[in-house]
Each structure stands twice: as C-alpha cells, then as structure tokens.
XYZ file of N, CA and C in Angstrom:
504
model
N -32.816 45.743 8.516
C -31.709 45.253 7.711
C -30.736 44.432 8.565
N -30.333 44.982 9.944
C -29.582 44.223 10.541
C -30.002 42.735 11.215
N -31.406 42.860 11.382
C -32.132 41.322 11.816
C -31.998 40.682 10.390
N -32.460 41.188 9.262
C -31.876 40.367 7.626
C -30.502 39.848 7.873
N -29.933 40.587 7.568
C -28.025 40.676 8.196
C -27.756 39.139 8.845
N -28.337 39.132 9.977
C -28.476 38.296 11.163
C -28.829 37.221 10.741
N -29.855 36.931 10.334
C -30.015 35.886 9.846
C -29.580 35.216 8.560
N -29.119 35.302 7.449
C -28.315 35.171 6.965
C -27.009 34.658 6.992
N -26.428 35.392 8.132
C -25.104 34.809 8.828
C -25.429 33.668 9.353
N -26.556 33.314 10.311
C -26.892 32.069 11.113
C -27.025 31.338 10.007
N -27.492 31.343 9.050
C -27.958 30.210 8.037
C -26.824 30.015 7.705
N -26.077 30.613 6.821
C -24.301 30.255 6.430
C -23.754 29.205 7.642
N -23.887 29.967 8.861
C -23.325 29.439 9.388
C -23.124 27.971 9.700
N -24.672 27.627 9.839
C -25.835 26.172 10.037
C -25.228 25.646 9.066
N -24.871 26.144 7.556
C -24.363 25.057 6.262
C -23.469 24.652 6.398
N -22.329 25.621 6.871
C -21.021 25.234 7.273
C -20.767 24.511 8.005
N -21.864 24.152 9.111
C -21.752 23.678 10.182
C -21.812 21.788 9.623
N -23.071 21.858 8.960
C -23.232 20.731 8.479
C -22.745 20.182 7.487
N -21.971 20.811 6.256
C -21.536 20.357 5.333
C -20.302 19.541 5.914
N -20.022 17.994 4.991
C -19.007 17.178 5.271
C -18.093 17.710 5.183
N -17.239 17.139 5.909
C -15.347 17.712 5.587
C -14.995 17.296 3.973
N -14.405 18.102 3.529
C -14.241 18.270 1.648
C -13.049 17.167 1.826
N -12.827 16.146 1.018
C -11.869 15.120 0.433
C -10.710 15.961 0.090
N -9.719 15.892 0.234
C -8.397 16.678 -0.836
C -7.697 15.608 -0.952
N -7.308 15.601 -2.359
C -6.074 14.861 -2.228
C -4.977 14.496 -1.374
N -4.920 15.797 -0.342
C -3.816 15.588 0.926
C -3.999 14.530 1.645
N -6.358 14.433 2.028
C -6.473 13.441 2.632
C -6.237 12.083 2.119
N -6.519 12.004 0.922
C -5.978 10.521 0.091
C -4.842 10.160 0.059
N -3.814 11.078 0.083
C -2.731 10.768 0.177
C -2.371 9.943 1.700
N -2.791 10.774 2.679
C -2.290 10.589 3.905
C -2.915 9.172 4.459
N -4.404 8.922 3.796
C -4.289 7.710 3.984
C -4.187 6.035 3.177
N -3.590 6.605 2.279
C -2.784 5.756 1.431
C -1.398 5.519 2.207
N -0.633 6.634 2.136
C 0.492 6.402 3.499
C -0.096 5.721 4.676
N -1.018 5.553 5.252
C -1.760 4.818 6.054
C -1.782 3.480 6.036
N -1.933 3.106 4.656
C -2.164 1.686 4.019
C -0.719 1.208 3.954
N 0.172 2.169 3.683
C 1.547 1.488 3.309
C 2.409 1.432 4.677
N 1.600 2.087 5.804
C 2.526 1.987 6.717
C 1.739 0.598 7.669
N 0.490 0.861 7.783
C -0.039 -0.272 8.046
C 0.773 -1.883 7.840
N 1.069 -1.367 5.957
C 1.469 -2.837 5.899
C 2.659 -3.161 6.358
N 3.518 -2.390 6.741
C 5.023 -2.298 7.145
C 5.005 -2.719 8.342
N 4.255 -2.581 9.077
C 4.502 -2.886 10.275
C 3.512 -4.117 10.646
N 2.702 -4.945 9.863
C 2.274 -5.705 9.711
C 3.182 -7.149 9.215
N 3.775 -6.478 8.298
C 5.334 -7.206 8.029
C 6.451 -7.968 8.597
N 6.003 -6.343 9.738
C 7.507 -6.188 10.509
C 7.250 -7.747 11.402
N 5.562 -7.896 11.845
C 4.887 -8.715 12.763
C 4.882 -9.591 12.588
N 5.596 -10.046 10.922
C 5.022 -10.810 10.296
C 3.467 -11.996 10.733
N 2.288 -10.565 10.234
C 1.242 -10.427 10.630
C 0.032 -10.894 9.404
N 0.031 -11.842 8.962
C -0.468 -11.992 7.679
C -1.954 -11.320 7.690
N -2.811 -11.498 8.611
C -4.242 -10.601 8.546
C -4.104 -9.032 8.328
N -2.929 -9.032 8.921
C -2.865 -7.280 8.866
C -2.472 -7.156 7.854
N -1.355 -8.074 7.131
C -1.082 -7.530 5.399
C -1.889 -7.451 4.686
N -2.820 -8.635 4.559
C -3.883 -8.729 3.653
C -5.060 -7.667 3.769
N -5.143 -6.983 5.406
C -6.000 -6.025 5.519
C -5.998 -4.782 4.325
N -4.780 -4.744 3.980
C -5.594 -3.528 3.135
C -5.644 -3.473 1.232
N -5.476 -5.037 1.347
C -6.000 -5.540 -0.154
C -7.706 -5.885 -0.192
N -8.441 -5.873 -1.188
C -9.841 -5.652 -1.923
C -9.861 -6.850 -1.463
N -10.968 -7.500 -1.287
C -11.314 -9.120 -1.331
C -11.424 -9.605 -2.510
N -11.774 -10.725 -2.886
C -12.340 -10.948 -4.270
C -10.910 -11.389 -5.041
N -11.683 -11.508 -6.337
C -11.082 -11.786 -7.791
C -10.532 -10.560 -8.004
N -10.748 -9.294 -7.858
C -10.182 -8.242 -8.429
C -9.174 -7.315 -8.130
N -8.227 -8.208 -7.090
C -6.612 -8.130 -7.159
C -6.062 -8.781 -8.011
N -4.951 -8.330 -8.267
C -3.788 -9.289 -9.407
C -2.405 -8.587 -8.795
N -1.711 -9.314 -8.747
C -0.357 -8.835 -8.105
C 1.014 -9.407 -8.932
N 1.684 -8.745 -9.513
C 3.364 -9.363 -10.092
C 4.110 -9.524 -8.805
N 4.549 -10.467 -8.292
C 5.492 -10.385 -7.408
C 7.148 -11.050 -8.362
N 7.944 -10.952 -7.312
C 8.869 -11.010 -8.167
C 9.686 -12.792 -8.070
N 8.748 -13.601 -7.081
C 8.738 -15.072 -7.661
C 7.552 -15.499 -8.302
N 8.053 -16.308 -8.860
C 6.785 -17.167 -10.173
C 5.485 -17.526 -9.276
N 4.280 -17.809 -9.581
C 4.186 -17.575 -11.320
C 4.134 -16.131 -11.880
N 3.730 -15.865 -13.067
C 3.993 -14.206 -13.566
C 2.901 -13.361 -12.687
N 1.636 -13.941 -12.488
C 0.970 -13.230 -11.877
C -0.230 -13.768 -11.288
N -0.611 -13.265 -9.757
C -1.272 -13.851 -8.321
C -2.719 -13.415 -9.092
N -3.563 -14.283 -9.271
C -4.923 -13.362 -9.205
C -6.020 -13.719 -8.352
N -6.485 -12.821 -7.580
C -7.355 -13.329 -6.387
C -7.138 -12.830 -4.774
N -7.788 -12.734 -4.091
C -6.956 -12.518 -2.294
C -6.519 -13.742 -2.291
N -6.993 -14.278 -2.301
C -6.664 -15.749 -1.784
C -5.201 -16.294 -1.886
N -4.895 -16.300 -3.363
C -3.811 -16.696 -4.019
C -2.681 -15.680 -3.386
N -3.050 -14.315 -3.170
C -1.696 -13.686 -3.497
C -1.485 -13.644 -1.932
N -2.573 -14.422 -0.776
C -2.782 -14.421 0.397
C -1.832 -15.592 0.555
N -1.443 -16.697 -0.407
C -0.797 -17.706 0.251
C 0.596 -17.325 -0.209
N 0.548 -16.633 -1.416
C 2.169 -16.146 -1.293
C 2.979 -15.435 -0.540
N 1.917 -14.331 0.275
C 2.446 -13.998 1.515
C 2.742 -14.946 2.186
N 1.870 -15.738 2.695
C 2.180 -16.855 4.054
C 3.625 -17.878 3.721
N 3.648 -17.407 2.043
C 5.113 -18.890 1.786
C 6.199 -17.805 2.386
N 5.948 -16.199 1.655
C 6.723 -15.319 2.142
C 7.300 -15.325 3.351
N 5.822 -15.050 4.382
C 6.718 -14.851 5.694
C 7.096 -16.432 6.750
N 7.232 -17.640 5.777
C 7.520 -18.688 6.532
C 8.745 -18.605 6.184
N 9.084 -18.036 5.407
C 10.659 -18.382 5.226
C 12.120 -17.628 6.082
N 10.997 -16.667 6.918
C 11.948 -15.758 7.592
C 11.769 -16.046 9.504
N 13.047 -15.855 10.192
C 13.234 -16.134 11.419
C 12.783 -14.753 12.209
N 11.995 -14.285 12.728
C 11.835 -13.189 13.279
C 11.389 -12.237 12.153
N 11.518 -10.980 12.836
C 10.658 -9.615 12.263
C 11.321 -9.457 11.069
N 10.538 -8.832 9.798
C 11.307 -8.603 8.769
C 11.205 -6.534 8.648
N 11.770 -6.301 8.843
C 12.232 -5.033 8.011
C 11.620 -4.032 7.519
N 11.199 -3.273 6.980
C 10.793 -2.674 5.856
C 10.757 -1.276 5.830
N 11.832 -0.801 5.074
C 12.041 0.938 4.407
C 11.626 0.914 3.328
N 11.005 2.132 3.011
C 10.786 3.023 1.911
C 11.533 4.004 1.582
N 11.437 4.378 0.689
C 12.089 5.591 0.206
C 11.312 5.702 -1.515
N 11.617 7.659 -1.373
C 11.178 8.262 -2.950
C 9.485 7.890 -3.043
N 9.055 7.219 -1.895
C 7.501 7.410 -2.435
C 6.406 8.006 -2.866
N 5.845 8.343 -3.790
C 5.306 9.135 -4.503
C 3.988 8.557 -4.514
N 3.092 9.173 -3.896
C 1.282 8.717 -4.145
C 0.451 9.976 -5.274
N -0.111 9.484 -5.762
C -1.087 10.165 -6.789
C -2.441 9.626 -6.790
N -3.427 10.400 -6.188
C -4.734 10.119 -6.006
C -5.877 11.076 -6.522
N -6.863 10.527 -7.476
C -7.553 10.723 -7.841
C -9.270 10.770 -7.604
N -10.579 11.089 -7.918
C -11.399 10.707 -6.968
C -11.743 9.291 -6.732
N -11.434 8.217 -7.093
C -11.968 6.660 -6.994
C -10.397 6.255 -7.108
N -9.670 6.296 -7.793
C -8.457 5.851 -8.440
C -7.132 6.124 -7.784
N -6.282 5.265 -7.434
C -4.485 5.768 -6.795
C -4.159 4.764 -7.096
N -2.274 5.426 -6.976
C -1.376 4.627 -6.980
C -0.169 5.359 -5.996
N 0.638 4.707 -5.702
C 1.831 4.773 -5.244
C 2.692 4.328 -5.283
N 4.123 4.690 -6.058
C 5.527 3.983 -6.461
C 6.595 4.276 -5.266
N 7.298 3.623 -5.390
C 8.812 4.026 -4.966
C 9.457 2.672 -4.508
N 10.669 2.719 -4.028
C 11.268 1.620 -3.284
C 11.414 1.347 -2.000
N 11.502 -0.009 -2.408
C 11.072 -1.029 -0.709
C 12.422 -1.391 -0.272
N 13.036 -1.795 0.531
C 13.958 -2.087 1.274
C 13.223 -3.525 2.548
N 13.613 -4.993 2.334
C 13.022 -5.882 3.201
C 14.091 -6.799 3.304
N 14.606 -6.629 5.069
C 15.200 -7.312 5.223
C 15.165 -7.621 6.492
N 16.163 -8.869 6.834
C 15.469 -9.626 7.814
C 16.470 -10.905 8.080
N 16.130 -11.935 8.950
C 17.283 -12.922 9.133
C 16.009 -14.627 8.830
N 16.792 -15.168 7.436
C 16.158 -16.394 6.872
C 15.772 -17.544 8.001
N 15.485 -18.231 7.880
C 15.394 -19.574 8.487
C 16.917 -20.609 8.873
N 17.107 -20.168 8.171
C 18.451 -20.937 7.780
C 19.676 -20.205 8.455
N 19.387 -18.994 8.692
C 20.467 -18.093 9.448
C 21.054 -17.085 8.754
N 20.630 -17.181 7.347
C 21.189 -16.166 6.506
C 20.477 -15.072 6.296
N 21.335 -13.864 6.472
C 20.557 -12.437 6.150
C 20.222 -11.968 5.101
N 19.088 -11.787 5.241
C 18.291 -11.244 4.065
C 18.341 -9.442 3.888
N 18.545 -9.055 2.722
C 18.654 -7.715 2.672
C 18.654 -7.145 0.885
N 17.346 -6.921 0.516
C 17.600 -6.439 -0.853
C 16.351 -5.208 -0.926
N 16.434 -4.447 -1.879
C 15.654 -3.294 -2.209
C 15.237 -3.669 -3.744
N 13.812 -3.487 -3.781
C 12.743 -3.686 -4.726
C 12.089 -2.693 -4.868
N 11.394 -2.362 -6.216
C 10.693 -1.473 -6.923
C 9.380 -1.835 -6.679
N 8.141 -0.903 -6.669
C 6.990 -1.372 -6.146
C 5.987 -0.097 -6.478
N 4.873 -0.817 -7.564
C 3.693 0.455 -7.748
C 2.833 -0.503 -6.922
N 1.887 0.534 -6.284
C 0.828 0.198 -6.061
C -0.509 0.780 -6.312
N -1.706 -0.149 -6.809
C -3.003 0.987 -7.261
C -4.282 0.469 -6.422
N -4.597 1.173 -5.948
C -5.894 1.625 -5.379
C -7.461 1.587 -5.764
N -8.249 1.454 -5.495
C -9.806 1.749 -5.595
C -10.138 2.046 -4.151
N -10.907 3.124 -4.495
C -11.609 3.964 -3.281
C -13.072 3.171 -3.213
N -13.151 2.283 -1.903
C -14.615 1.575 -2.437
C -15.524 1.812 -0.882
N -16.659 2.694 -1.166
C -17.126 3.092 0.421
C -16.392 3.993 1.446
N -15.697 4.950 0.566
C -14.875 5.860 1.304
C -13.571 5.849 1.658
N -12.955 4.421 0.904
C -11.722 4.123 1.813
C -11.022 3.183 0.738
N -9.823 3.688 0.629
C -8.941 2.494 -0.322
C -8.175 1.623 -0.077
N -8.638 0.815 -1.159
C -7.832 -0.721 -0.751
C -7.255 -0.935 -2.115
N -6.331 -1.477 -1.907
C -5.055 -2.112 -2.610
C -5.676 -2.816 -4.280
N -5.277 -2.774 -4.968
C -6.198 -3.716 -5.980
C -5.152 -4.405 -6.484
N -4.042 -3.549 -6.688
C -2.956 -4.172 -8.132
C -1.522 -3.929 -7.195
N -0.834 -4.884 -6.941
C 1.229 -4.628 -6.825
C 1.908 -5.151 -7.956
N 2.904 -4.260 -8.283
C 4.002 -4.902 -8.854
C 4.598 -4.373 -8.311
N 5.551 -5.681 -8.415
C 6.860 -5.524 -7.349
C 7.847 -6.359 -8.426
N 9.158 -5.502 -8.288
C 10.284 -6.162 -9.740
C 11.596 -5.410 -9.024
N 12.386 -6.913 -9.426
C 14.012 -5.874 -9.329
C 14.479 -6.280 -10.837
N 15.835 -5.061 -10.485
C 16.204 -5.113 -11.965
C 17.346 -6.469 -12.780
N 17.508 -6.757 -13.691
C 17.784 -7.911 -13.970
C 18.857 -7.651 -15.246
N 19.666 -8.761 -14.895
C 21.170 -8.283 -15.624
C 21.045 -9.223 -16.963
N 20.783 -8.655 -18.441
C 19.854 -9.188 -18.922
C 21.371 -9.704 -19.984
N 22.428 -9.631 -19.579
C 23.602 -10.898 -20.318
C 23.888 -11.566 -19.316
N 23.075 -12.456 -18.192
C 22.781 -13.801 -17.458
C 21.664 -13.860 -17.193
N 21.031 -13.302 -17.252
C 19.469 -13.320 -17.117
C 18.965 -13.189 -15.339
N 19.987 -13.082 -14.654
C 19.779 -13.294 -13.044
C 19.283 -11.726 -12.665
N 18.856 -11.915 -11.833
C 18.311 -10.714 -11.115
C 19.358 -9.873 -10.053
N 19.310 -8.851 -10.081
C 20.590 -7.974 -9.320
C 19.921 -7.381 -8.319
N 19.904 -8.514 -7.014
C 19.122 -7.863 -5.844
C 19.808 -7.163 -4.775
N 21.416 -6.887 -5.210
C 22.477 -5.963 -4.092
C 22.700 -4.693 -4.741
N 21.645 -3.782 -5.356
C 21.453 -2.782 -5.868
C 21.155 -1.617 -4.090
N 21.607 -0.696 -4.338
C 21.131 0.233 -3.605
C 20.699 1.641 -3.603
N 19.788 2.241 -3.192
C 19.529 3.501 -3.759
C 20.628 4.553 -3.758
C-alpha cells in the first residue's frame, strides 16, 4: 500500500510539475498595467515605436481622439496622429493616471480612468490638461494589444468649447 501511496504522489506530483501556470485575472490585469505603463513612458520619450507597440496592427483599431476627425481607423492612421501629436511638443511630455480601473476577461479587456499630459509646446507654452480615456483589448497569442481608445474631455455645452482646466 505504501509503494501504491508512493507512487501516486510522484505522479501528482509530475502533473503539477508540468501543468502551465493558470491565467488569473490578476495576471491580465498586471499586464495590461504593463501596456499602460509601457505607453507612458514611451510618451514621456516621446517614442512613437514604443507607443504604437502595444496597439494591434491592421485595420482593426479605431480610436476617438479628442482632435478631428471623429474617428482614426487603422495603425497607420491613428500612427500619424500620434507623430502630429508628439511634434507639437518641446521635450518630454508627462503622463499621470489616476482611478484606473482594468477589467479582463478571457480574450476581452478594457481599462478606464484619467490621464493627466503635460508638457512644454513648441512655442513655449505649457501644456497641462487631464482627459478621460477607455481602453479595450484583444488577447491575441497570449498577450494583449490595444484595439479601441477613446479619449474625450468634457465640454461646456452653452459654448460648445471644451473645458480642458478641469481637475480631479
């Protein structure tokens, strides 16, 4: 009984040994925070390969940003709105978060909260406003990439202008 015993345990053991590390949401989470910190400091570099690193290739991004047109569809496209982005700024730009909230599913995420990007213009003027920002995910080959941003501030809708000296 105890050589039964014995072996038994070794076999458990051998499964355990070999079975993959189990997915949890903790891990999706943590590397979704991965992706968002990635891009922050990609930002900061103003590093355009590294931003775009953790968007999907292809047609099957679409992004709202919060200059025209209503919406980027493509890497490509939403690749040159970065580059108009970071030509317009003198040095490193910025970037806090706060309240971020990720929710991940087995193929599927997103992550909301607010951005904080600021920085010193071309022109000499400081840049400094806080924006709202979901972001969603596809898990493709083990690993997620970016598919969808919206990004919006809120807008003072008896002038129609946008109220970008809001603070959390």
């Amino acid at each position: 009984m105890k050589k039964f015993t014995a072996i038994i345990l070794l076999l458990a053991g051998i499964l355990l040994f070999w079975m993959p590390a189990a997915r949890t949401s903790q891990n999706d989470e943590a590397e979704i925070r991965q992706l968002l910190d990635r891009w922050a400091k990609a930002a900061r570099n103003k590093d355009l390969a590294g931003i775009m690193s953790i968007y999907e290739p292809g047609e099957e991004l679409v992004a709202y940003d919060i200059v025209p047109p209503l919406q980027y569809t493509g890497y490509e496209a939403y690749k040159k709105d970065y580059q108009e982005f970071l030509d317009q700024f003198e040095g490193p730009i910025e970037i806090e978060y706060r309240g971020v909230k990720i929710v991940a599913g087995d193929n599927v995420a997103f992550s909301r909260g607010l951005e904080r990007m600021s920085g010193t213009l071309k022109g000499g003027e400081k840049f400094d406003t806080w924006v709202r920002f979901t972001e969603c995910y596809h898990k493709h080959d083990g690993h997620w990439r970016a598919i969808h941003d919206h990004i919006s501030v809120p807008v003072d809708l008896a002038t129609g202008k946008a109220n970008l000296n809001l603070k959390p």
